[in-house]
XYZ file of C-alpha atoms in Angstrom:
619
model
C -1.191 7.621 6.830
C -0.144 3.991 6.761
C 0.837 2.296 10.002
C 3.148 -0.602 10.567
C 1.731 -2.788 13.365
C 4.874 -4.104 15.054
C 4.841 -5.023 18.733
C 6.161 -2.425 21.159
C 8.810 -3.318 23.687
C 7.828 -3.419 27.329
C 11.240 -3.023 28.910
C 14.711 -1.729 28.023
C 17.005 -4.259 26.364
C 20.732 -4.736 26.486
C 22.538 -4.162 23.192
C 23.791 -7.339 21.486
C 22.250 -9.726 23.952
C 23.497 -13.255 23.413
C 20.903 -15.635 22.014
C 20.868 -18.764 24.133
C 17.624 -20.318 22.963
C 16.061 -20.695 19.567
C 12.304 -20.814 19.322
C 9.827 -22.319 16.882
C 11.001 -24.003 13.742
C 14.673 -23.207 14.261
C 14.936 -25.192 17.487
C 17.858 -27.578 17.273
C 19.321 -25.972 14.136
C 22.928 -24.958 14.134
C 22.977 -23.274 10.731
C 20.477 -21.608 8.445
C 17.085 -23.279 8.606
C 14.652 -22.507 5.797
C 11.523 -20.697 6.847
C 8.299 -22.685 6.694
C 6.377 -19.924 5.017
C 5.966 -17.847 1.934
C 5.064 -14.156 1.963
C 2.673 -14.986 4.778
C 5.082 -15.576 7.611
C 3.419 -16.511 10.912
C 2.451 -13.111 12.193
C 2.519 -11.687 15.653
C -0.903 -10.538 16.726
C -0.705 -6.925 17.711
C -2.837 -3.863 18.118
C -2.390 -1.306 15.364
C -0.013 1.479 16.204
C -0.632 3.754 18.043
C -4.044 2.557 19.334
C -3.627 0.494 22.494
C -7.082 -1.088 22.599
C -8.582 -2.718 19.553
C -12.176 -3.780 19.170
C -12.616 -7.304 17.825
C -12.186 -7.318 14.071
C -15.206 -9.581 13.710
C -17.331 -11.596 16.029
C -16.687 -15.323 16.199
C -20.356 -15.817 15.426
C -19.690 -14.596 11.906
C -17.574 -17.698 11.350
C -19.819 -20.442 12.650
C -18.105 -23.797 12.768
C -18.739 -26.351 10.096
C -19.160 -30.037 10.819
C -15.465 -30.780 10.269
C -13.963 -27.776 12.034
C -14.089 -25.622 15.143
C -13.468 -21.909 15.647
C -10.843 -20.213 17.782
C -10.586 -16.513 18.480
C -7.257 -14.716 18.138
C -5.917 -13.304 21.396
C -2.863 -11.122 21.941
C 0.319 -13.120 21.367
C -1.211 -15.632 18.924
C 0.220 -16.326 15.494
C -1.115 -18.641 12.827
C 2.024 -20.696 13.420
C 1.397 -21.023 17.175
C -2.288 -21.797 16.630
C -1.418 -24.532 14.101
C 1.053 -26.011 16.587
C -1.712 -26.128 19.199
C -4.353 -27.580 16.870
C -2.301 -29.937 14.698
C 0.946 -30.344 16.597
C 2.843 -28.686 13.745
C 3.222 -24.989 12.975
C 3.800 -25.934 9.332
C 0.033 -26.472 9.063
C -0.607 -22.704 9.447
C -1.656 -22.362 5.747
C -4.653 -24.619 6.537
C -5.835 -22.050 9.074
C -5.248 -19.156 6.701
C -7.112 -20.776 3.806
C -10.080 -21.641 6.034
C -10.196 -18.128 7.557
C -8.952 -15.993 4.671
C -12.040 -13.772 4.400
C -12.081 -12.912 8.089
C -8.336 -12.297 8.265
C -8.372 -10.021 5.223
C -11.474 -8.169 6.472
C -9.793 -7.544 9.827
C -6.637 -6.250 8.155
C -8.604 -3.785 6.023
C -10.539 -2.585 9.060
C -7.219 -1.718 10.694
C -5.945 0.303 7.746
C -3.841 -2.341 5.991
C -4.358 -3.070 2.292
C -4.392 -6.801 3.074
C -3.453 -9.305 5.718
C -0.332 -10.209 3.767
C -1.506 -13.774 3.311
C -1.700 -14.258 7.088
C 1.235 -12.033 8.000
C -1.013 -9.754 10.069
C -3.771 -11.115 12.293
C -5.691 -9.116 14.892
C -7.202 -9.826 18.293
C -10.848 -10.864 18.040
C -10.579 -12.455 14.607
C -12.265 -15.860 14.326
C -9.965 -18.588 12.979
C -11.507 -21.735 11.563
C -9.553 -24.875 12.397
C -10.357 -27.640 9.898
C -10.173 -31.127 11.327
C -6.742 -32.749 10.877
C -6.644 -34.947 7.797
C -4.683 -38.003 6.746
C -2.914 -38.558 10.044
C -1.700 -41.869 8.735
C 0.497 -40.195 6.162
C 4.181 -40.387 6.970
C 5.945 -37.058 7.420
C 7.270 -35.903 4.080
C 10.771 -35.591 5.464
C 10.932 -39.378 5.872
C 10.482 -39.851 2.151
C 13.364 -37.548 1.280
C 16.813 -39.065 1.044
C 19.180 -38.376 2.506
C 18.276 -35.513 4.884
C 20.791 -33.706 7.066
C 20.082 -32.997 10.687
C 19.672 -29.280 9.898
C 16.909 -29.824 7.364
C 13.578 -28.460 8.449
C 10.709 -30.940 8.020
C 8.276 -28.064 7.569
C 9.801 -27.149 4.253
C 9.182 -30.634 2.942
C 5.484 -29.886 2.608
C 6.220 -27.273 -0.051
C 6.479 -29.672 -2.993
C 3.884 -29.318 -5.762
C 0.585 -31.015 -4.978
C 0.051 -32.176 -8.580
C 2.633 -34.282 -10.416
C 4.292 -32.402 -13.270
C 4.123 -34.566 -16.411
C 7.420 -33.111 -17.645
C 9.076 -34.094 -14.380
C 7.682 -37.623 -14.585
C 9.033 -38.033 -18.114
C 12.395 -36.534 -17.164
C 12.830 -38.929 -14.247
C 12.053 -41.793 -16.615
C 14.704 -40.491 -19.028
C 17.257 -40.269 -16.204
C 16.686 -43.896 -15.256
C 17.027 -45.043 -18.871
C 20.266 -43.040 -19.298
C 21.841 -44.556 -16.185
C 21.764 -41.367 -14.137
C 21.316 -41.145 -10.381
C 19.007 -38.450 -9.031
C 18.070 -36.986 -5.664
C 15.054 -34.728 -5.092
C 14.999 -31.544 -3.064
C 12.292 -29.030 -2.256
C 11.411 -25.353 -2.594
C 10.351 -23.032 0.215
C 10.385 -19.378 1.167
C 12.634 -18.439 4.056
C 12.492 -15.239 6.010
C 15.883 -13.664 6.728
C 14.455 -11.378 9.423
C 13.005 -14.350 11.299
C 16.209 -16.333 10.869
C 18.198 -13.449 12.343
C 15.860 -13.058 15.303
C 15.938 -16.772 16.051
C 19.737 -16.807 15.985
C 20.324 -18.949 12.898
C 21.660 -16.053 10.783
C 24.456 -13.718 11.783
C 22.596 -10.846 10.055
C 19.419 -10.232 8.067
C 21.634 -8.789 5.300
C 19.147 -6.229 3.983
C 16.355 -8.518 2.673
C 13.719 -7.050 0.381
C 10.473 -7.190 2.396
C 8.429 -7.016 -0.813
C 10.175 -10.001 -2.361
C 10.596 -12.939 0.028
C 13.081 -15.387 -1.407
C 12.092 -18.878 -2.496
C 15.151 -21.039 -1.836
C 16.034 -24.521 -3.045
C 16.851 -27.191 -0.475
C 18.978 -30.115 -1.662
C 20.190 -33.308 0.035
C 23.877 -34.098 0.134
C 25.558 -36.748 -1.990
C 26.295 -39.797 0.200
C 29.875 -39.607 1.438
C 30.524 -35.963 0.557
C 32.036 -33.405 2.919
C 29.165 -31.900 4.892
C 27.838 -28.596 3.605
C 28.321 -25.512 5.749
C 24.716 -24.316 5.486
C 22.567 -27.373 4.746
C 20.217 -27.792 3.038
C 20.138 -24.368 1.354
C 23.750 -24.432 0.154
C 25.131 -27.376 -1.763
C 28.325 -28.508 -3.431
C 28.334 -29.645 -7.062
C 30.266 -32.675 -8.332
C 32.347 -31.842 -11.392
C 30.092 -33.841 -13.753
C 26.847 -33.237 -11.864
C 23.875 -31.010 -12.754
C 21.136 -29.468 -10.666
C 17.846 -29.231 -12.581
C 14.785 -27.184 -11.685
C 11.502 -28.114 -13.417
C 8.174 -26.430 -12.942
C 6.082 -23.367 -13.725
C 7.186 -19.744 -13.854
C 5.528 -17.166 -11.546
C 2.311 -15.293 -12.407
C 2.440 -11.860 -14.100
C 4.570 -9.394 -12.141
C 7.050 -6.581 -12.670
C 10.073 -8.790 -12.085
C 11.085 -12.347 -11.288
C 14.382 -14.168 -11.557
C 16.161 -17.410 -10.796
C 19.458 -16.387 -9.198
C 22.285 -18.894 -8.812
C 24.837 -17.658 -6.282
C 27.962 -18.967 -4.580
C 28.130 -18.830 -0.778
C 31.473 -19.207 0.939
C 31.344 -19.075 4.726
C 28.811 -19.674 7.488
C 25.450 -17.925 7.345
C 25.170 -18.659 11.057
C 28.362 -16.975 12.208
C 29.414 -14.859 9.208
C 31.012 -13.247 7.387
C 30.133 -14.632 3.957
C 31.304 -14.156 0.401
C 28.106 -14.214 -1.688
C 28.536 -13.426 -5.418
C 26.203 -14.148 -8.303
C 27.136 -16.942 -10.709
C 26.691 -15.144 -14.016
C 23.460 -13.463 -15.063
C 20.179 -14.741 -13.623
C 17.380 -16.109 -15.752
C 14.717 -13.399 -15.433
C 11.273 -12.545 -16.783
C 12.861 -10.959 -19.838
C 15.159 -13.851 -20.763
C 13.388 -16.998 -19.579
C 12.470 -19.612 -22.178
C 9.126 -21.279 -21.514
C 6.869 -23.798 -23.208
C 4.185 -21.167 -23.682
C 3.664 -17.787 -25.373
C 4.502 -15.662 -22.305
C 7.090 -15.730 -19.508
C 4.344 -16.101 -16.889
C 2.741 -19.266 -15.552
C 4.412 -21.524 -18.109
C 6.423 -24.782 -17.953
C 10.205 -24.372 -18.014
C 13.462 -26.039 -16.937
C 16.696 -24.601 -15.549
C 19.971 -26.543 -15.809
C 22.896 -25.662 -13.513
C 26.192 -27.370 -14.285
C 29.809 -26.709 -15.221
C 30.250 -29.839 -17.345
C 29.728 -29.774 -21.117
C 28.867 -33.446 -21.644
C 26.481 -33.567 -18.691
C 24.691 -30.450 -19.897
C 24.298 -31.856 -23.416
C 22.851 -35.129 -22.091
C 20.507 -33.385 -19.664
C 19.302 -31.151 -22.501
C 18.522 -34.228 -24.595
C 16.552 -35.792 -21.756
C 14.603 -32.586 -21.105
C 13.796 -32.278 -24.799
C 12.530 -35.859 -24.797
C 10.363 -34.891 -21.822
C 8.589 -32.152 -23.794
C 10.640 -29.144 -22.662
C 12.878 -28.779 -25.698
C 12.109 -25.085 -26.263
C 11.941 -24.235 -22.563
C 15.445 -25.117 -21.361
C 17.431 -22.395 -19.588
C 21.068 -22.634 -18.525
C 22.931 -21.292 -15.510
C 26.546 -22.192 -16.160
C 28.891 -22.734 -13.208
C 32.234 -22.085 -14.932
C 35.113 -24.102 -13.408
C 37.437 -21.238 -14.392
C 35.790 -19.122 -11.679
C 34.385 -21.593 -9.162
C 35.726 -24.674 -7.403
C 33.525 -27.661 -8.239
C 33.600 -30.917 -6.305
C 32.266 -32.441 -3.106
C 35.328 -32.034 -0.890
C 36.055 -29.532 1.861
C 37.641 -26.960 -0.468
C 34.784 -26.962 -2.994
C 32.510 -23.947 -3.297
C 28.883 -24.114 -2.249
C 25.931 -22.747 -4.186
C 22.428 -21.452 -3.485
C 19.490 -21.029 -5.857
C 17.139 -18.208 -4.891
C 13.982 -17.121 -6.699
C 12.902 -13.482 -6.567
C 9.290 -12.476 -7.203
C 8.236 -8.832 -6.972
C 5.277 -6.519 -7.621
C 2.453 -8.655 -9.050
C 0.365 -7.122 -11.776
C -3.025 -5.856 -10.562
C -5.379 -8.774 -10.082
C -2.574 -11.317 -9.599
C -1.787 -10.635 -5.948
C -3.451 -13.820 -4.687
C -1.872 -15.864 -7.458
C 1.572 -14.723 -6.378
C 0.765 -15.469 -2.736
C -0.253 -18.982 -3.750
C 2.923 -19.416 -5.839
C 5.090 -18.466 -2.887
C 3.076 -20.574 -0.454
C 3.475 -23.786 -2.485
C 5.982 -23.244 -5.311
C 5.045 -25.391 -8.343
C 8.687 -26.380 -8.738
C 10.804 -29.490 -8.261
C 14.588 -29.465 -7.982
C 16.820 -32.492 -8.540
C 20.528 -33.136 -8.466
C 21.433 -35.574 -11.243
C 24.725 -37.277 -12.142
C 25.964 -40.162 -14.257
C 26.076 -43.421 -12.327
C 29.439 -45.150 -12.193
C 30.561 -48.674 -11.343
C 32.019 -47.535 -8.030
C 29.913 -47.287 -4.895
C 31.655 -43.972 -4.166
C 29.316 -41.321 -5.582
C 31.645 -38.436 -4.732
C 34.046 -39.182 -7.608
C 33.305 -37.929 -11.169
C 32.377 -40.544 -13.758
C 32.999 -38.393 -16.835
C 36.344 -36.932 -17.834
C 36.733 -33.166 -17.338
C 34.815 -31.069 -19.875
C 34.628 -27.569 -18.383
C 32.113 -25.095 -19.760
C 33.506 -21.610 -20.500
C 32.535 -18.472 -18.615
C 29.367 -17.154 -20.322
C 29.187 -13.612 -21.629
C 27.364 -11.219 -19.325
C 24.564 -8.989 -20.552
C 25.788 -5.452 -21.156
C 24.420 -2.778 -18.856
C 23.290 0.654 -19.989
C 21.832 2.126 -23.165
C 23.400 5.566 -22.946
C 20.106 7.033 -21.757
C 20.321 8.873 -18.445
C 18.225 10.405 -15.677
C 20.720 13.181 -15.022
C 18.701 15.830 -16.893
C 16.183 15.546 -14.065
C 18.669 16.873 -11.508
C 17.313 20.481 -11.499
C 13.801 19.190 -10.807
C 15.195 16.881 -8.125
C 16.879 19.839 -6.421
C 13.648 21.807 -6.578
C 11.824 18.843 -5.047
C 14.362 18.789 -2.198
C 13.778 22.451 -1.425
C 9.980 22.109 -1.565
C 10.152 19.213 0.904
C 12.242 21.313 3.314
C 9.931 24.313 2.948
C 6.902 22.142 3.758
C 8.221 21.399 7.255
C 9.294 24.705 8.825
C 9.189 23.394 12.393
C 11.890 20.814 11.726
C 15.585 20.871 10.906
C 16.580 18.886 7.810
C 19.723 16.837 7.278
C 20.719 15.319 3.920
C 21.566 11.641 3.529
C 22.507 10.412 0.056
C 22.671 6.776 -1.016
C 25.911 5.557 -2.515
C 27.215 2.441 -4.186
C 27.164 0.053 -1.278
C 27.636 -3.365 -2.865
C 30.463 -4.470 -5.120
C 29.598 -6.210 -8.382
C 29.940 -9.958 -8.137
C 32.968 -10.882 -10.202
C 35.197 -7.963 -9.063
C 34.108 -8.695 -5.492
C 34.788 -12.410 -5.870
C 38.330 -11.697 -7.015
C 38.952 -9.335 -4.097
C 37.276 -11.667 -1.567
C 34.891 -8.882 -0.567
C 32.760 -10.431 2.168
C 29.491 -9.319 3.740
C 30.013 -8.528 7.401
C 27.471 -5.838 8.363
C 27.907 -2.938 8.573
C 30.392 -3.734 5.770
C 28.296 -4.544 2.656
C 30.773 -6.563 0.559
C 29.009 -8.434 -2.258
C 25.435 -8.092 -1.135
C 23.389 -7.476 -4.267
C 23.394 -11.227 -5.021
C 22.135 -10.493 -8.537
C 23.714 -9.044 -11.653
C 20.237 -7.724 -12.501
C 20.243 -4.982 -9.876
C 21.770 -1.759 -8.637
C 21.339 -1.440 -4.868
C 22.616 1.934 -3.622
C 22.839 1.979 0.179
C 22.685 4.934 2.548
C 24.966 5.458 5.524
C 23.388 4.584 8.859
C 21.470 7.460 10.429
C 19.648 8.112 13.683
C 15.851 8.338 13.550
C 14.598 8.907 17.110
C 10.972 9.160 18.139
C 9.570 12.547 17.188
C 11.476 12.628 13.889
C 10.758 11.530 10.315
C 12.593 10.900 7.065
C 11.505 11.741 3.522
C 12.931 9.512 0.791
C 12.913 11.134 -2.633
C 14.428 10.649 -6.061
C 13.586 9.434 -9.525
C 11.064 6.686 -10.116
C 13.414 4.454 -12.100
C 10.549 2.595 -13.772
C 8.995 5.865 -14.968
C 12.342 6.832 -16.528
C 12.667 3.341 -18.125
C 15.884 2.635 -16.277
C 14.310 -0.322 -14.460
C 11.422 -2.789 -14.522
C 11.138 -2.778 -10.732
C 12.422 -0.224 -8.235
C 11.864 0.397 -4.558
C 13.051 2.223 -1.463
C 13.416 0.112 1.694
C 14.261 0.963 5.302
C 16.338 -1.278 7.561
C 17.083 -1.202 11.277
C 20.414 -1.697 13.052
C 23.669 -1.606 11.074
C 24.638 -5.137 12.087
C 21.221 -6.783 12.168
C 20.212 -5.147 8.843
C 16.591 -6.323 9.223
C 13.805 -4.944 7.062
C 11.230 -2.516 8.451
C 9.232 -1.365 5.415
C 9.442 -0.717 1.669
C 7.621 1.061 -1.144
C 7.963 0.075 -4.789
C 7.567 2.017 -8.009
C 3.806 1.450 -8.129
C 3.377 2.849 -4.614
C 5.564 5.836 -5.503
C 3.762 6.877 -8.699
C 2.592 10.491 -8.540
C 3.874 11.155 -5.018
C 6.181 14.012 -6.064
C 3.089 15.999 -7.087
C 2.513 16.627 -3.368
C 5.399 19.098 -3.648
C 5.628 19.849 -7.400
C 1.982 20.009 -8.537
C 2.715 21.917 -11.741
C 6.038 20.376 -12.764
C 6.167 18.415 -16.034
C 8.839 16.190 -14.410
C 6.812 15.350 -11.300
C 5.650 11.956 -12.551
C 9.264 10.865 -13.050
C 10.079 11.676 -9.415
C 8.823 10.471 -6.047
C 8.716 11.536 -2.400
C 7.610 9.277 0.458
C 7.657 9.973 4.189
C 8.481 7.465 6.931
C 7.521 9.025 10.245
C 8.022 8.603 13.979
C 6.617 12.073 14.698
C 2.981 11.075 15.192
C 0.445 13.886 14.947
C 3.249 16.448 15.231
C 4.682 15.279 11.923
C 3.379 14.975 8.363
C 0.233 13.028 7.591
C -1.471 11.891 4.417
C -1.662 8.987 1.991
C 2.061 9.121 1.213
C 3.196 8.771 4.819
C 4.064 5.495 6.553
C 4.119 5.608 10.335
C 7.095 3.652 11.588
C 7.209 1.666 14.819
C 8.756 3.469 17.779
C 12.523 3.462 18.138
C 11.881 1.483 21.343
C 10.086 -1.329 19.490
C 11.171 -4.879 20.220
C 11.549 -6.031 16.607
C 12.139 -9.711 17.316
C 9.103 -10.043 19.574
C 6.972 -10.582 16.474
C 8.841 -13.885 16.030
C 8.689 -14.860 19.700
C 12.430 -14.229 19.998
C 14.516 -11.955 22.207
C 17.481 -11.031 20.027
C 17.952 -7.252 20.227
C 17.646 -4.890 17.274
C 18.524 -1.204 17.597
C 15.465 0.309 15.926
C 16.767 3.865 16.378
C 19.491 3.318 13.768
C 18.250 3.116 10.175
C 19.607 2.562 6.668
C 17.957 2.775 3.263
C 18.473 0.622 0.167
C 17.230 1.867 -3.218
C 16.735 -1.013 -5.663
C 16.625 -0.780 -9.457
C 16.106 -4.129 -11.242
C 16.416 -5.023 -14.916
C 16.411 -2.221 -17.444
C 13.791 -3.191 -20.078
C 16.098 -2.675 -23.075
C 19.173 -4.480 -21.728
C 17.472 -7.098 -19.488
C 20.135 -6.514 -16.838
C 20.924 -3.886 -14.209
C 20.917 -0.200 -15.180
C 24.285 1.468 -15.572
C 24.836 3.088 -12.190
C 26.287 6.145 -13.905
C 22.918 6.734 -15.603
C 20.949 6.956 -12.351
C 20.223 9.893 -10.100
C 20.912 8.412 -6.683
C 17.980 8.241 -4.273
C 18.195 10.669 -1.359
C 16.859 11.162 2.138
C 16.003 14.175 4.261
C 16.016 13.421 7.987
C 13.840 15.858 9.948
C 14.185 16.485 13.691
C 12.222 19.103 15.694
C 13.804 22.547 15.951
C 14.699 23.569 19.494
C 11.957 25.667 21.028
C 12.959 29.286 21.466
C 12.992 30.595 25.049
């Protein structure tokens, strides 16, 4: 049985407590602040559930200090972030601690039943943490070299620029100068929606995928423009401007994509309208400078102006990226370009999910320091006012969308799915079962954009954020202590309806924060627990998420959930309440291999849940 080590609450909490203080990196922010971390968010030290006392994971003596470092031992309440703040004066230096102590952290995680420490996500009391001596104190903070920064920008994210200069980027910047273009550089960093919710900078977690933390682009504003609503992660786009991303694609994995979206509204107060801008560039469509989609140089151009795009293409080709240029068109027919108050704002998010075996550490490293550089570029005019277009209007048309569906279907598996349901019920005679079926929860982007369908949890609105995915959502259901839920359905990768699929659990209808998830690789073969002789078993799955302890199911395909009384936000040092007794499930299916876009929803058997509660004891 797998256990999720999340801190238990120590006292009852009031529902919807007002957040009056913001801790850690978000202090002083009034809108969304990008997280300073990749997959390895600064983790709360906690004992594994349900054991209350934990022996030290390793003795500090095993990590004797080197000449240029000392050793500190993790105690309850520590995080890598808090330890870095104490040692270096900046929590953003937590990766230095993780890199120096990786072996001990990972060893401790395995000794407590976790497959890994999540790149520093989980640390345990008694673990020795090496603290390398601070280096290069004379260097100016990176944020001071960025221009111009808004007050809501987080300096910690500024350290996430590539350590080695990209020769293509250097050549491209030279081409921009020769062509009379102005450019401003941004940065790339992972941000954690759960953390942002707990710290009060997001109005909701909005169902984030815990297996795919989002890398988000941060861009400075154009001097003189109307201030962005959610700086620096959302940005307006001048009519003849382009945003260009240059760098290296992720390592081998089941799915990655570069998703350009439009965000209208405040991520701090909500609600928000959040549709995709066309189809994303994904692992099946990306053009690179190498023979594979993975780990190769590439460029992505985002603009709505025909002349600007043509000139940027020429400059990228002259920089050595001629065959590796990808476009994300922002069609003026659908979106309001410009830098004024009425203009739309955009966000570029990068999804990375399910690394191929052997590439787990490579993906962690990619997320920790994305080898990417983003720039906003525009033709320079004679006027000092940079908010006005220099080129005459030349709107790009709305691109064609990739067509979903091949005609193939999973529906022939319905009899086996029904048999699986009955076998699951029969396996738990001491419990009463209640059916919960996922349903289409999120509107597709362009229909939702036209109907102004906003996200305002528990109302989903346009929440998929990607035309590459189907994201069926379950109704909210109660999962008290002593109960468990079995998620079951088709493994959409095994049926070739998707390249990546998963089932995720979320807490609290309004908070919509992530608790746990299992992807198609985790789910392989799990239906054989109930259908050992069925020829369809390998196309199905069944996974249990339990709060029943020893009274409930056990085994390798069971995840023990934190108690319904758990203080979710305590892991971030925050006090915002989350009702952990109320749960929802999202079933994701990304990119059908044949169509390179989302599966046709009509071809899928919808994922299902069986919620089990103890039968009343007979008198």
